[in-house]
Amino acid sequence: TSLNYPYTICLKNNTNGHVVLGFRANGEVKPGSDIISYKRGSFVCHDPYGDYNATYYPNWDGRYATYDWPGYNNGWANINTFYWGCVARYDKPNPSSLTVNPTSLSLSANVNQTATKTFTVKGTNLTSKIAVSSNSSSFTVSPTSLPTAGGTVKVTFNPTAAQSYSGTITVKGGELTKTVEVSGIGNAAPDFTLKELWNFSETKGTLTSKGWDASKVRNIAYGFDQRLYMVYNHSDIKVVNSQTGTELLNLDKTGVSGGTLTFCDVKYCAGKIVACNLASTTDPLKLYAWDNVDAKPICILETTKLGGASQLGDCIGFTGDWTNGSFVFAHDDYNEKVTRIVTYKVTNGIVSETPTVINATNADGTQLKCSSSIRVHPDDNGYWINGKDNPLTRLNTSGVAQYTVPDDVPWGNGFAAFQFKDRGYAMITSFNPGVDSETYKGGCMKLIDTSLGWENGKVLNKYPTAGLASTARNTNCAGGCIVNATSETVEAWVASQLQGVAYFAYNITPSELPIDTAQFDEQSFRCFVSDKILFIKGINTHKVEIFSTMGSKMMEAENSNEINISRLTRGVYIIKATDENNKRNTTKILIK
């Protein structure tokens, strides 16, 4: 037929043993071949030759036998009887389909709290409504029924223990079935809650409440001596009481000069206060070091060798100590489309003027774009890097990106990792989410649980909750966050340029520094380690505090000149001792 419906006929010819059954095909089969051509609406016939009552039937395959219709005489077998013929007419059904997007979901939430994500379902020509179900009580779905056209399904994750979870969401419509694989991480609640102890910010209207302007702070550093060091107005290193915000002094600037900015960053490095300028192709990079708050600065590096970078000094990275360490900087060259990590080696107190350089790249070799205010955090196994345009990213020693730490805002350059009660955490600086003119507002730091791995990091809290500013935009993302954690206490500071500075703590009672900070006689004061015991000689000790070279307090003891330090690992530590007259001094020890 003209519509190509199946058509079957039963015929008889004049030759014994031949029974012919034909069906219509929209083409002609040439004898002796499988080629269909000349769309003439021919019949393809099958003639199994032989005696079908015999056991050897059929004894001939007549797939390509040719026949002659009555009225034609071309020498072929003549068909003389037409028994019957039938045509099957039908309505061709439209094809049905069912799709889900995405096909997998990953969620994380604190124990006994919830997290949600959605996926979409699309159905076409289904014969029944779409049913949605979950095989895990930790993942519930809503709704459980959708119209045949589909819709959106919300998956709610509700962990009851700190562990990994998995499950399968099944979507069924008519005879079709699709699945969405779900996974989840249950995070234990943090072992501490940080309390706001001071907040000098635009949001609070307290920027100048302590006599200094917190909007002029670009970067911050913490020293073991309860002091916060701040790059102030790009021209000074201001020192304040880290627990109260009370201004103490500005560091001496004798001999400080040059730079696009006189000071750009400050860092506490293995017992010394270090600051740098902002260097360019016409201004050399300078690093200054102060032994203490009363000392004059020493220029420990002055170099025009910037490793190919057109600007350097936004942020200081440091690893190791003054015997064997490194200062690390980074720069995103927009024109060359390369992000350089520039390292100056420290050997026996001498900083090399000639740096080594690697490029920060994505896994495919393309540039890891960071924009401005890039902060690099080096360690023995690679680097952490974050800046204005990229989230906190882990790099290997060759500078290749390995993974990023989850956050809903990829802006900010502050980072601090720490342990508290045998659990891993981090702080990162961040801002409110937004677009266009709403970006870079609400500077803050976010507490992340890293106990289940950095890639599965979970944002637990934000400090301050309302952010540091709702109007001022920190478009350079300049600022930072610092954490000082001991076995019993946690302190954290956050700064965002133009927006303010704030301090949060757990199990801390703020105190002013003693008025008498005179040092006792260095000649009579000495420390040494023997058989995991720290011995202090030459003074009657009132209090001893032990810090890492990066400023984190590791231990403290009172009224003892012999302290068990077996819990400390190998390395260099800073000892701050206070005698019975409230005079203090510092020294270093090496635990082998």
XYZ file of C-alpha atoms in Angstrom:
592
model
C 0.000 0.000 0.000
C 1.099 3.597 -0.444
C 1.458 4.139 3.325
C 3.814 1.198 3.609
C 1.592 -0.883 5.880
C 2.551 -4.598 6.127
C 0.701 -6.675 3.491
C 0.782 -10.491 3.462
C -0.473 -12.812 0.713
C -0.762 -16.589 0.233
C -0.227 -17.877 -3.355
C 0.038 -21.124 -5.338
C 1.983 -21.861 -8.475
C 1.821 -24.757 -10.936
C 4.947 -26.504 -9.725
C 4.585 -29.295 -7.162
C 6.276 -28.734 -3.793
C 6.198 -24.982 -3.939
C 4.299 -22.991 -1.320
C 4.882 -19.257 -1.552
C 4.345 -16.739 1.215
C 5.097 -13.129 0.315
C 5.072 -9.816 2.121
C 5.184 -6.327 0.781
C 8.411 -4.334 0.882
C 8.880 -0.758 -0.189
C 11.534 -1.767 -2.691
C 12.591 -4.511 -5.094
C 14.976 -7.285 -4.202
C 17.283 -8.159 -7.048
C 17.684 -11.904 -7.528
C 20.863 -13.284 -6.015
C 21.603 -10.266 -3.854
C 20.559 -8.460 -0.681
C 20.212 -5.144 -2.488
C 16.853 -3.420 -2.337
C 16.368 -0.819 -5.034
C 13.832 0.785 -7.378
C 11.164 1.549 -4.816
C 8.345 -0.097 -6.691
C 6.413 -1.687 -3.855
C 7.447 -5.226 -4.719
C 6.756 -8.398 -2.780
C 9.556 -10.423 -1.237
C 8.627 -14.104 -1.372
C 9.995 -17.125 0.419
C 9.665 -20.497 -1.306
C 11.002 -23.390 0.797
C 11.136 -26.000 -1.987
C 10.411 -29.630 -1.313
C 7.852 -32.014 0.124
C 6.824 -30.511 3.412
C 5.477 -33.905 4.525
C 8.976 -35.367 4.329
C 11.534 -35.315 7.135
C 14.111 -33.570 4.962
C 11.847 -30.619 4.184
C 12.835 -28.024 3.188
C 15.610 -29.168 0.939
C 16.036 -25.865 -0.889
C 16.081 -22.254 0.221
C 14.142 -20.266 -2.291
C 14.731 -16.830 -0.878
C 15.513 -15.410 -4.288
C 13.073 -17.435 -6.411
C 11.313 -15.364 -9.078
C 7.730 -15.724 -10.180
C 5.583 -14.509 -12.969
C 2.176 -13.058 -12.347
C -0.594 -14.320 -14.666
C -0.657 -12.385 -17.918
C 3.124 -12.205 -18.138
C 5.320 -14.821 -19.855
C 8.966 -14.366 -19.046
C 9.869 -17.995 -18.403
C 9.529 -17.923 -14.644
C 7.234 -20.121 -12.604
C 3.696 -18.942 -12.971
C 1.535 -18.100 -10.007
C -1.980 -19.114 -10.812
C -3.821 -19.013 -7.529
C -4.234 -16.166 -5.006
C -5.631 -17.625 -1.836
C -5.756 -14.605 0.448
C -4.150 -11.337 1.328
C -4.304 -9.047 4.374
C -3.037 -5.618 5.337
C -2.243 -4.502 8.927
C -3.109 -0.868 9.575
C -2.029 0.855 12.794
C -1.383 4.177 14.470
C 2.351 4.543 15.141
C 2.823 5.473 18.857
C 4.957 8.497 19.806
C 8.178 7.452 21.653
C 8.296 7.999 25.430
C 11.322 9.326 27.332
C 12.413 10.032 30.914
C 15.502 12.049 31.937
C 17.032 13.309 35.218
C 19.572 16.094 35.660
C 22.020 15.909 37.345
C 22.482 12.183 37.772
C 24.381 12.512 41.077
C 24.340 14.817 44.107
C 26.816 15.391 46.961
C 25.706 17.007 50.235
C 27.190 17.733 53.651
C 25.670 18.861 56.924
C 26.374 18.930 60.634
C 25.047 15.983 62.576
C 21.299 16.361 63.290
C 21.061 19.282 60.882
C 19.980 19.214 57.249
C 21.231 20.191 53.814
C 19.216 20.218 50.593
C 19.835 20.054 46.854
C 17.543 19.597 43.866
C 17.433 17.762 40.553
C 15.039 18.079 37.620
C 12.940 15.391 35.956
C 11.570 15.584 32.411
C 9.039 13.142 30.971
C 7.614 12.805 27.447
C 4.616 10.673 26.350
C 4.612 8.711 29.606
C 1.643 6.484 30.364
C 1.539 7.232 34.101
C 2.643 9.800 36.685
C 6.278 9.838 37.744
C 7.074 8.177 41.090
C 10.138 9.264 43.112
C 11.591 7.236 46.003
C 14.778 6.906 48.074
C 16.379 3.743 49.392
C 17.970 5.560 52.364
C 16.309 7.225 55.332
C 19.210 9.717 55.418
C 18.061 11.127 52.067
C 14.392 12.061 51.761
C 12.684 13.338 48.618
C 9.895 15.806 48.004
C 7.556 15.450 46.215
C 7.267 11.689 45.778
C 4.981 12.045 42.748
C 5.285 14.261 39.670
C 3.046 14.836 36.637
C 4.015 13.033 33.434
C 5.830 16.141 32.191
C 8.168 16.040 35.221
C 9.280 18.773 37.613
C 11.823 19.511 40.377
C 12.679 17.135 43.237
C 14.260 18.329 46.496
C 16.631 15.939 48.297
C 17.106 16.534 52.026
C 20.148 15.074 53.763
C 19.842 14.527 57.520
C 22.945 12.837 59.003
C 22.718 11.305 62.469
C 26.431 10.533 62.875
C 29.759 11.945 61.736
C 30.420 9.642 58.781
C 29.928 9.179 55.037
C 26.518 8.299 53.573
C 25.276 7.087 50.186
C 21.974 6.215 48.581
C 19.975 5.968 45.359
C 16.957 8.031 44.299
C 14.736 6.073 41.885
C 12.553 7.900 39.363
C 9.923 5.765 37.539
C 7.505 6.857 34.813
C 5.516 4.270 32.841
C 7.920 1.512 31.843
C 10.957 3.787 32.153
C 13.241 4.125 35.193
C 16.126 6.511 35.978
C 18.312 6.860 39.092
C 20.161 9.663 40.880
C 23.100 8.606 43.041
C 23.420 10.633 46.267
C 26.290 10.898 48.750
C 26.674 12.837 51.964
C 29.143 13.763 54.672
C 27.955 14.091 58.261
C 30.064 16.646 60.135
C 30.340 16.636 63.891
C 29.428 19.921 65.564
C 32.481 22.020 66.406
C 34.053 21.580 69.824
C 33.936 25.307 70.459
C 31.921 28.450 69.788
C 33.789 31.676 69.149
C 32.600 34.762 70.997
C 33.007 38.270 69.621
C 35.302 40.209 71.976
C 35.849 43.307 69.849
C 34.657 44.465 66.452
C 35.838 47.770 64.966
C 33.907 47.939 61.712
C 31.628 49.925 59.453
C 28.772 47.579 60.324
C 29.126 48.317 64.036
C 29.897 52.004 63.522
C 33.036 51.538 65.622
C 35.881 52.021 63.122
C 37.618 54.686 65.249
C 36.386 53.715 68.707
C 39.897 52.824 69.930
C 41.581 55.967 68.605
C 42.904 54.327 65.427
C 40.950 53.877 62.180
C 40.262 50.208 61.454
C 39.320 51.013 57.843
C 42.983 51.863 57.168
C 44.228 48.367 58.051
C 45.353 46.370 55.012
C 46.923 43.241 56.532
C 47.478 41.786 60.012
C 49.853 39.411 61.831
C 49.826 37.896 65.317
C 52.855 37.614 67.589
C 53.231 35.243 70.519
C 53.352 38.232 72.852
C 49.626 39.134 72.772
C 50.229 41.734 70.093
C 48.541 42.247 66.755
C 50.670 43.843 64.048
C 48.838 45.794 61.348
C 49.805 47.430 58.060
C 48.240 50.810 58.741
C 47.495 53.303 55.972
C 50.314 51.671 53.963
C 52.780 53.826 55.923
C 53.135 52.246 59.390
C 53.174 48.946 61.238
C 50.778 49.599 64.100
C 50.861 47.381 67.182
C 47.735 46.820 69.306
C 46.826 44.508 72.168
C 45.467 41.476 70.345
C 42.821 40.788 73.023
C 41.518 44.310 73.617
C 42.454 46.336 70.534
C 44.189 48.945 72.650
C 46.842 50.793 70.649
C 50.389 50.249 71.908
C 52.814 51.844 69.403
C 54.018 52.029 65.825
C 57.165 50.093 64.967
C 60.314 52.105 64.339
C 60.765 53.047 60.648
C 64.406 54.079 60.642
C 65.805 53.455 57.164
C 62.455 52.467 55.627
C 61.966 53.916 52.149
C 60.784 53.219 48.615
C 58.067 51.109 47.102
C 54.800 51.797 45.339
C 53.439 51.349 48.870
C 55.826 51.748 51.827
C 54.228 48.793 53.616
C 51.909 46.241 52.042
C 52.004 43.164 54.286
C 53.281 42.111 57.701
C 53.945 38.637 59.074
C 55.343 37.057 62.224
C 58.160 34.795 61.025
C 60.056 32.509 63.408
C 60.303 35.036 66.230
C 60.712 38.185 64.117
C 58.247 40.744 62.820
C 58.642 41.039 59.028
C 57.044 43.552 56.680
C 57.431 44.291 52.980
C 56.747 47.087 50.543
C 54.872 46.812 47.249
C 57.520 46.458 44.552
C 57.319 47.159 40.817
C 59.633 47.191 37.828
C 60.912 50.580 39.029
C 60.830 50.011 42.811
C 62.824 47.122 44.348
C 61.227 44.634 46.693
C 62.247 45.278 50.293
C 61.801 43.067 53.344
C 62.284 44.551 56.819
C 62.675 42.591 60.073
C 62.286 43.680 63.708
C 63.607 41.485 66.528
C 60.973 42.892 68.895
C 58.596 45.841 69.216
C 61.349 48.143 70.517
C 63.913 47.272 67.843
C 64.920 49.210 64.775
C 64.202 47.515 61.449
C 66.853 45.687 59.442
C 66.455 45.504 55.671
C 66.956 41.781 55.069
C 66.201 41.884 51.329
C 66.399 44.534 48.655
C 66.163 43.233 45.110
C 65.002 44.237 41.651
C 64.803 40.574 40.668
C 61.084 39.872 40.774
C 61.133 36.633 38.797
C 59.473 38.202 35.773
C 56.620 39.698 37.789
C 55.687 43.318 37.214
C 54.553 43.704 40.842
C 55.343 41.835 44.051
C 54.688 42.209 47.764
C 50.893 42.042 48.118
C 51.193 39.250 50.657
C 54.076 37.480 52.391
C 54.261 33.713 52.601
C 56.850 32.078 54.870
C 57.892 28.545 55.697
C 60.715 27.054 57.765
C 62.923 29.202 59.973
C 65.863 31.599 59.720
C 68.339 28.766 59.305
C 66.480 27.114 56.447
C 63.363 28.868 55.221
C 61.664 30.639 52.345
C 59.730 33.835 51.669
C 57.099 33.304 48.985
C 55.084 35.806 46.931
C 52.753 35.543 43.938
C 51.592 37.711 41.063
C 48.929 37.278 38.366
C 50.168 38.845 35.124
C 47.022 39.740 33.199
C 48.857 40.537 29.965
C 51.048 37.436 29.899
C 48.255 35.239 31.276
C 50.519 33.607 33.847
C 50.404 33.412 37.656
C 53.913 33.285 39.100
C 54.917 31.933 42.513
C 58.210 33.631 43.413
C 60.380 32.180 46.207
C 63.374 33.756 47.989
C 65.427 31.206 49.915
C 66.632 31.894 53.490
C 69.897 30.272 54.573
C 71.471 30.990 57.965
C 69.644 34.318 58.220
C 70.568 35.467 54.695
C 67.771 36.001 52.157
C 68.763 35.280 48.560
C 68.280 38.162 46.129
C 67.645 35.784 43.229
C 64.325 33.957 43.383
C 63.106 30.681 41.948
C 59.833 30.776 39.996
C 57.076 28.305 39.180
C 53.708 28.954 37.567
C 50.391 28.207 39.219
C 48.245 26.247 36.771
C 45.075 24.246 36.504
C 45.346 20.499 35.967
C 45.119 21.028 32.191
C 48.102 23.397 32.214
C 46.105 26.602 31.784
C 46.693 29.603 34.036
C 45.224 29.524 37.541
C 43.706 32.998 37.525
C 43.908 34.745 40.877
C 43.827 38.482 40.024
C 45.127 40.729 42.836
C 46.086 40.372 46.523
C 47.234 36.780 46.072
C 48.364 35.053 49.240
C 50.520 31.927 49.024
C 50.863 29.609 52.017
C 53.853 27.311 51.387
C 54.639 24.061 53.170
C 56.803 21.002 52.550
C 54.260 19.366 50.223
C 53.164 22.297 48.087
C 51.152 25.465 48.441
C 47.785 26.853 49.374
C 46.840 29.840 47.220
C 43.877 32.204 47.180
C 43.199 35.693 45.924
C 40.607 38.032 44.531
C 39.361 35.730 41.760
C 39.938 32.191 42.966
C 38.824 30.078 45.926
C 41.327 28.509 48.290
C 43.190 26.021 46.095
C 45.730 23.332 46.897
C 48.782 23.149 44.616
C 51.450 20.481 44.452
C 55.148 21.363 44.581
C 55.077 22.048 40.818
C 52.258 24.563 41.197
C 49.533 22.377 39.652
C 46.063 22.689 41.207
C 44.867 19.561 43.017
C 41.504 20.642 44.476
C 39.649 23.593 45.973
C 38.023 24.067 49.364
C 34.232 24.508 49.102
C 32.805 27.997 49.637
C 29.931 29.813 47.960
C 32.088 32.916 47.353
C 35.424 32.577 45.487
C 36.872 35.843 46.819
C 39.313 36.407 49.653
C 42.974 35.874 50.425
C 43.109 34.927 54.105
C 43.717 31.381 55.285
C 44.698 29.675 58.537
C 44.666 25.945 59.291
C 44.616 24.675 62.868
C 43.858 21.703 65.111
C 41.628 21.790 68.150
C 40.886 18.756 70.292
C 42.336 16.429 67.636
C 40.097 17.769 64.881
C 41.082 19.742 61.801
C 39.710 23.216 61.045
C 40.487 26.189 58.861
C 39.556 29.839 58.643
C 39.261 31.602 55.295
C 38.344 35.196 54.528
C 35.235 35.700 52.447
C 32.509 38.168 51.521
C 28.775 38.253 51.000
C 27.606 36.547 47.801
C 26.342 38.974 45.193
C 26.759 40.396 41.711
C 27.927 43.694 40.256
C 27.968 46.456 42.889
C 27.022 44.053 45.711
C 30.272 42.093 45.484
C 33.131 42.466 47.973
C 30.865 43.662 50.800
C 30.443 42.019 54.195
C 34.049 40.995 54.754
C 34.268 38.085 57.202
C 36.053 34.857 58.027
C 34.449 31.427 57.745
C 35.169 28.461 60.006
C 35.540 25.241 57.994
C 35.535 21.683 59.312
C 38.320 19.802 57.502
C 38.226 16.614 59.560
C 36.816 14.619 56.616
C 39.300 16.016 54.124
C 39.799 19.417 52.541
C 37.730 18.538 49.482
C 34.822 17.698 51.777
C 35.276 20.818 53.900
C 32.095 22.153 55.438
C 31.501 25.801 56.349
C 30.339 25.760 59.970
C 30.089 29.432 60.929
C 30.770 32.954 59.719
C 32.388 35.701 61.804
C 31.079 38.336 62.164
C 27.655 37.123 61.091
C 26.661 40.535 59.712
C 30.041 41.077 58.055
C 32.379 44.016 58.590
C 30.663 46.375 56.119
C 27.431 46.717 54.174
C 28.466 49.758 52.099
C 32.246 49.807 51.607
C 33.542 47.406 48.943
C 36.948 45.809 49.367
C 37.512 45.303 45.642
C 41.133 44.180 46.114
C 40.109 41.594 48.704
C 43.061 42.855 50.797
C 43.028 41.650 54.381
C 43.414 38.336 56.127
C 42.581 36.078 59.044
C 44.760 34.593 61.783
C 44.153 31.816 64.314
C 45.995 31.064 67.548
C 44.844 27.747 69.011
C 46.109 25.943 72.110
C 44.849 22.766 73.742
C 42.184 24.769 75.595
C 41.691 28.074 73.751
C 41.047 29.432 70.262
C 41.623 33.021 69.148
C 40.848 34.374 65.667
C 41.216 37.780 64.019
C 39.840 39.013 60.699
C 40.653 42.180 58.747
C 39.194 43.565 55.530
C 40.566 46.758 54.032
C 38.121 49.711 54.218
C 35.733 47.574 56.284
C 37.340 46.915 59.682
C 39.017 44.459 62.047
C 37.444 42.068 64.579
C 38.504 39.540 67.229
C 36.739 36.348 68.320
C 37.804 33.822 70.933
C 36.882 30.686 72.824
C 37.731 30.262 76.513
C 39.635 33.569 76.628
C 39.302 36.391 79.147
C 40.789 39.519 77.520
C 43.478 41.293 79.471
C 45.575 44.407 79.066
C 49.301 43.956 78.809
C 51.324 44.660 81.979
C 52.620 48.196 82.217
C 56.047 46.965 83.267
C 57.372 45.015 80.305
C 61.055 45.466 81.171
C 63.324 42.583 80.318
C 65.395 40.771 82.904
C 69.122 40.284 82.468
C 69.774 38.163 79.386
C 73.182 37.121 80.680
C 71.724 35.191 83.585
C 68.792 33.713 81.655
C 69.257 30.505 79.747
C 67.188 27.506 78.649
C 68.161 24.010 77.562
C 66.488 20.675 76.929
C 67.559 17.364 78.412
C 65.623 14.103 78.264
C 62.371 15.848 77.200
C 62.563 18.321 80.086
C 62.939 22.080 79.518
C 65.235 23.575 82.150
C 65.150 27.337 82.852
C 68.111 28.790 84.702
C 68.981 32.215 86.095
C 65.499 33.421 87.140
C 62.685 32.508 89.502
C 60.052 31.660 86.931
C 56.507 32.916 87.350
C 55.194 31.886 83.928
C 56.621 30.155 80.857
C 54.922 30.127 77.470
C 56.125 28.012 74.518
C 55.261 29.068 70.973
C 55.800 27.674 67.496
C 57.896 29.743 65.130
C 54.662 30.886 63.483
C 53.318 32.295 66.749
C 50.903 29.572 67.915
C 51.049 28.885 71.646
C 51.891 25.215 72.205
C 52.236 25.019 76.017
C 52.417 27.093 79.158
C 53.372 26.486 82.774
C 53.516 28.517 85.995
C 55.942 28.647 88.908
C 58.226 25.963 87.547
C 61.787 25.995 86.195
C 61.490 22.420 84.869
C 58.789 21.665 82.307
C 57.958 18.342 80.670
C 57.836 18.982 76.901
C 57.494 15.368 75.726
C 54.308 16.248 73.794
C 56.217 18.635 71.510
C 57.569 17.343 68.211
C 60.996 18.060 66.785
C 61.676 21.621 65.703
C 62.423 25.169 66.801
C 60.300 26.765 69.546
C 60.190 30.202 71.134
C 60.266 30.425 74.921
C 58.757 33.466 76.627
C 59.551 33.540 80.338
C 58.185 35.941 82.969
C 59.911 36.170 86.338
C 58.464 36.876 89.785
C 58.974 40.624 89.215
C 56.900 40.512 86.035
C 59.965 41.080 83.875
C 60.143 38.982 80.754
C 62.479 37.803 78.069
C 62.479 35.385 75.149
C 64.794 32.792 73.686
C 64.686 29.830 71.334
C 65.202 26.121 71.805
C 65.749 23.300 69.340
C 64.124 19.945 70.034
C 65.991 17.216 68.130
